[in-house]
Structures are given as C-alpha cells and as structure tokens.
C-alpha cells in the first residue's frame, strides 16, 4: 500500500528531533508490525496551508500511485500569532471541500486529522 500524508510542520515533524515527527513514527510502527504498507510518503511542508496542498495535490499523489491519504492541514489557515488574520472561514471551507473531492477521485481511504485548538474569538 502507498500512503501519502499531506500537511504542515506538524505532519512534517519539524520539531521532533528524536524521531522526525508522527509520520516517521508511523513508518517505524508499520515496519515493526510488518504491515503491508510499502511506502508512507511524508509530504508535509512547514507553513503549508490548504491552498498550498491544493496546488500540488494531484501531481504529488499521482506520481506516487496513492492508495490511501492522510491530511493534517489547516492550522496555518487559522488565526494565530504567525498568521493573525487567518483565512476567511468560507474560503477555508471551500478549499478544504475541493481537496476532499479531489482525494475521493483517487481513493476511498482518506483520513482527516483534526486541527489544533484555536481561540475562536479571533475567527471572522
């Protein structure tokens, strides 16, 4: 099985200096369990947003003959200190729905990881 993981720094494992993040830990777990997973591709990019994944999704997943998808994306679209305005909720929802529809055209095996908690007083 070929699994593609799309996301931002959380998926990429940017600050996990011990084992490289949860995607790398998942790879090790599957290897140790002798799961029938041939490749787990970590396609997380630090600072990425839903629109970034949308622009590269089809090319990245098609090249890797994806059979399952994991999305851990959206935190950088939310209002937080590095992105105080965030993405307008209606735009985020539209882009996320577009991404899921494109994913459903490739496979029915899709996992969507929840977003990190956000202070909703900043949501527009």
PDB file of C-alpha atoms in Angstrom:
ATOM      1  CA  UNK A   1       0.000   0.000   0.000  1.00  0.00           C
ATOM      2  CA  UNK A   2       1.147   3.536  -0.782  1.00  0.00           C
ATOM      3  CA  UNK A   3       0.063   6.242   1.670  1.00  0.00           C
ATOM      4  CA  UNK A   4       0.579   9.979   1.157  1.00  0.00           C
ATOM      5  CA  UNK A   5       0.496  12.303   4.151  1.00  0.00           C
ATOM      6  CA  UNK A   6      -0.144  15.974   3.379  1.00  0.00           C
ATOM      7  CA  UNK A   7       0.175  18.658   5.996  1.00  0.00           C
ATOM      8  CA  UNK A   8       2.244  21.414   7.548  1.00  0.00           C
ATOM      9  CA  UNK A   9       5.064  21.377  10.106  1.00  0.00           C
ATOM     10  CA  UNK A  10       3.045  19.122  12.417  1.00  0.00           C
ATOM     11  CA  UNK A  11       2.958  16.419   9.736  1.00  0.00           C
ATOM     12  CA  UNK A  12       6.460  17.209   8.550  1.00  0.00           C
ATOM     13  CA  UNK A  13       7.840  16.608  12.043  1.00  0.00           C
ATOM     14  CA  UNK A  14       9.828  19.811  12.112  1.00  0.00           C
ATOM     15  CA  UNK A  15      10.473  19.978  15.864  1.00  0.00           C
ATOM     16  CA  UNK A  16      10.675  16.264  16.677  1.00  0.00           C
ATOM     17  CA  UNK A  17      14.430  15.909  16.882  1.00  0.00           C
ATOM     18  CA  UNK A  18      14.229  12.378  18.304  1.00  0.00           C
ATOM     19  CA  UNK A  19      12.279  10.547  15.610  1.00  0.00           C
ATOM     20  CA  UNK A  20      11.300  13.077  12.949  1.00  0.00           C
ATOM     21  CA  UNK A  21       7.601  13.504  13.741  1.00  0.00           C
ATOM     22  CA  UNK A  22       4.485  11.388  13.824  1.00  0.00           C
ATOM     23  CA  UNK A  23       4.720  10.356  10.159  1.00  0.00           C
ATOM     24  CA  UNK A  24       8.205   8.920  10.671  1.00  0.00           C
ATOM     25  CA  UNK A  25       6.957   7.215  13.846  1.00  0.00           C
ATOM     26  CA  UNK A  26       4.066   5.738  11.849  1.00  0.00           C
ATOM     27  CA  UNK A  27       6.551   4.387   9.302  1.00  0.00           C
ATOM     28  CA  UNK A  28       8.544   2.709  12.076  1.00  0.00           C
ATOM     29  CA  UNK A  29       5.418   1.303  13.684  1.00  0.00           C
ATOM     30  CA  UNK A  30       4.230  -0.217  10.397  1.00  0.00           C
ATOM     31  CA  UNK A  31       7.667  -1.656   9.739  1.00  0.00           C
ATOM     32  CA  UNK A  32       7.824  -3.197  13.224  1.00  0.00           C
ATOM     33  CA  UNK A  33       4.301  -4.608  12.882  1.00  0.00           C
ATOM     34  CA  UNK A  34       5.163  -5.963   9.429  1.00  0.00           C
ATOM     35  CA  UNK A  35       2.155  -4.177   7.976  1.00  0.00           C
ATOM     36  CA  UNK A  36       1.600  -4.498   4.238  1.00  0.00           C
ATOM     37  CA  UNK A  37       2.420  -0.852   3.676  1.00  0.00           C
ATOM     38  CA  UNK A  38       5.139  -0.382   1.109  1.00  0.00           C
ATOM     39  CA  UNK A  39       5.570   3.369   1.316  1.00  0.00           C
ATOM     40  CA  UNK A  40       4.410   6.205   3.524  1.00  0.00           C
ATOM     41  CA  UNK A  41       5.298   9.485   1.864  1.00  0.00           C
ATOM     42  CA  UNK A  42       5.661  12.472   4.162  1.00  0.00           C
ATOM     43  CA  UNK A  43       4.523  15.415   2.066  1.00  0.00           C
ATOM     44  CA  UNK A  44       4.227  17.841   4.956  1.00  0.00           C
ATOM     45  CA  UNK A  45       5.726  21.287   4.385  1.00  0.00           C
ATOM     46  CA  UNK A  46       6.424  23.771   7.159  1.00  0.00           C
ATOM     47  CA  UNK A  47       3.946  26.651   6.965  1.00  0.00           C
ATOM     48  CA  UNK A  48       1.748  24.995   4.338  1.00  0.00           C
ATOM     49  CA  UNK A  49      -1.914  25.873   4.093  1.00  0.00           C
ATOM     50  CA  UNK A  50      -4.867  24.184   2.415  1.00  0.00           C
ATOM     51  CA  UNK A  51      -4.381  26.215  -0.767  1.00  0.00           C
ATOM     52  CA  UNK A  52      -0.761  25.042  -0.924  1.00  0.00           C
ATOM     53  CA  UNK A  53      -1.794  21.400  -0.716  1.00  0.00           C
ATOM     54  CA  UNK A  54      -4.451  22.006  -3.377  1.00  0.00           C
ATOM     55  CA  UNK A  55      -1.870  23.318  -5.844  1.00  0.00           C
ATOM     56  CA  UNK A  56       0.394  20.287  -5.545  1.00  0.00           C
ATOM     57  CA  UNK A  57      -2.012  17.528  -4.519  1.00  0.00           C
ATOM     58  CA  UNK A  58      -2.799  15.891  -7.852  1.00  0.00           C
ATOM     59  CA  UNK A  59       0.776  15.827  -9.118  1.00  0.00           C
ATOM     60  CA  UNK A  60       2.233  14.590  -5.817  1.00  0.00           C
ATOM     61  CA  UNK A  61      -0.339  11.841  -5.274  1.00  0.00           C
ATOM     62  CA  UNK A  62      -0.453  10.671  -8.900  1.00  0.00           C
ATOM     63  CA  UNK A  63       3.334  10.318  -9.071  1.00  0.00           C
ATOM     64  CA  UNK A  64       3.231   8.065  -6.017  1.00  0.00           C
ATOM     65  CA  UNK A  65       0.286   5.877  -7.095  1.00  0.00           C
ATOM     66  CA  UNK A  66      -1.557   6.686  -3.883  1.00  0.00           C
ATOM     67  CA  UNK A  67      -3.872   4.118  -2.324  1.00  0.00           C
ATOM     68  CA  UNK A  68      -4.592   5.951   0.935  1.00  0.00           C
ATOM     69  CA  UNK A  69      -4.396   9.585   2.024  1.00  0.00           C
ATOM     70  CA  UNK A  70      -3.899  11.337   5.320  1.00  0.00           C
ATOM     71  CA  UNK A  71      -4.492  15.083   5.643  1.00  0.00           C
ATOM     72  CA  UNK A  72      -3.232  17.032   8.652  1.00  0.00           C
ATOM     73  CA  UNK A  73      -3.682  20.528   7.310  1.00  0.00           C
ATOM     74  CA  UNK A  74      -5.412  23.728   8.327  1.00  0.00           C
ATOM     75  CA  UNK A  75      -3.622  25.136  11.357  1.00  0.00           C
ATOM     76  CA  UNK A  76      -1.771  27.715   9.266  1.00  0.00           C
ATOM     77  CA  UNK A  77      -5.132  28.831   7.836  1.00  0.00           C
ATOM     78  CA  UNK A  78      -6.393  29.644  11.321  1.00  0.00           C
ATOM     79  CA  UNK A  79      -5.781  32.920  13.121  1.00  0.00           C
ATOM     80  CA  UNK A  80      -2.669  32.561  15.298  1.00  0.00           C
ATOM     81  CA  UNK A  81       0.376  34.635  16.109  1.00  0.00           C
ATOM     82  CA  UNK A  82       2.210  33.911  12.843  1.00  0.00           C
ATOM     83  CA  UNK A  83      -0.961  34.447  10.789  1.00  0.00           C
ATOM     84  CA  UNK A  84      -3.153  36.862  12.781  1.00  0.00           C
ATOM     85  CA  UNK A  85      -5.835  37.284  10.088  1.00  0.00           C
ATOM     86  CA  UNK A  86      -6.076  33.668   9.021  1.00  0.00           C
ATOM     87  CA  UNK A  87      -8.117  32.512   6.054  1.00  0.00           C
ATOM     88  CA  UNK A  88     -11.733  33.601   5.837  1.00  0.00           C
ATOM     89  CA  UNK A  89     -13.846  30.677   7.056  1.00  0.00           C
ATOM     90  CA  UNK A  90     -15.912  30.424   3.854  1.00  0.00           C
ATOM     91  CA  UNK A  91     -12.721  30.338   1.738  1.00  0.00           C
ATOM     92  CA  UNK A  92     -11.157  27.703   4.005  1.00  0.00           C
ATOM     93  CA  UNK A  93     -14.291  25.561   3.854  1.00  0.00           C
ATOM     94  CA  UNK A  94     -14.440  25.791   0.050  1.00  0.00           C
ATOM     95  CA  UNK A  95     -10.750  24.920  -0.380  1.00  0.00           C
ATOM     96  CA  UNK A  96     -10.933  22.036   2.109  1.00  0.00           C
ATOM     97  CA  UNK A  97     -14.024  20.630   0.376  1.00  0.00           C
ATOM     98  CA  UNK A  98     -12.262  20.898  -3.004  1.00  0.00           C
ATOM     99  CA  UNK A  99      -9.297  18.999  -1.573  1.00  0.00           C
ATOM    100  CA  UNK A 100     -11.503  16.222  -0.191  1.00  0.00           C
ATOM    101  CA  UNK A 101     -13.352  15.891  -3.530  1.00  0.00           C
ATOM    102  CA  UNK A 102     -10.059  15.570  -5.397  1.00  0.00           C
ATOM    103  CA  UNK A 103      -8.918  12.978  -2.865  1.00  0.00           C
ATOM    104  CA  UNK A 104     -12.140  10.990  -3.288  1.00  0.00           C
ATOM    105  CA  UNK A 105     -11.433  10.788  -7.027  1.00  0.00           C
ATOM    106  CA  UNK A 106      -8.247   8.852  -6.215  1.00  0.00           C
ATOM    107  CA  UNK A 107      -9.204   6.657  -3.276  1.00  0.00           C
ATOM    108  CA  UNK A 108     -11.888   6.000  -0.695  1.00  0.00           C
ATOM    109  CA  UNK A 109      -9.251   5.513   2.003  1.00  0.00           C
ATOM    110  CA  UNK A 110      -8.936   9.026   3.394  1.00  0.00           C
ATOM    111  CA  UNK A 111      -8.149  10.191   6.934  1.00  0.00           C
ATOM    112  CA  UNK A 112      -8.616  13.785   8.023  1.00  0.00           C
ATOM    113  CA  UNK A 113      -6.768  14.760  11.192  1.00  0.00           C
ATOM    114  CA  UNK A 114      -8.359  17.434  13.334  1.00  0.00           C
ATOM    115  CA  UNK A 115      -6.994  20.883  13.742  1.00  0.00           C
ATOM    116  CA  UNK A 116      -5.196  22.182  16.790  1.00  0.00           C
ATOM    117  CA  UNK A 117      -7.404  24.161  19.189  1.00  0.00           C
ATOM    118  CA  UNK A 118      -7.913  27.781  18.185  1.00  0.00           C
ATOM    119  CA  UNK A 119      -9.119  30.813  20.137  1.00  0.00           C
ATOM    120  CA  UNK A 120     -12.403  31.351  18.288  1.00  0.00           C
ATOM    121  CA  UNK A 121     -12.686  34.973  19.429  1.00  0.00           C
ATOM    122  CA  UNK A 122     -10.353  35.749  16.513  1.00  0.00           C
ATOM    123  CA  UNK A 123     -12.426  33.940  13.875  1.00  0.00           C
ATOM    124  CA  UNK A 124     -14.085  36.298  11.392  1.00  0.00           C
TER     125      UNK A 124
END
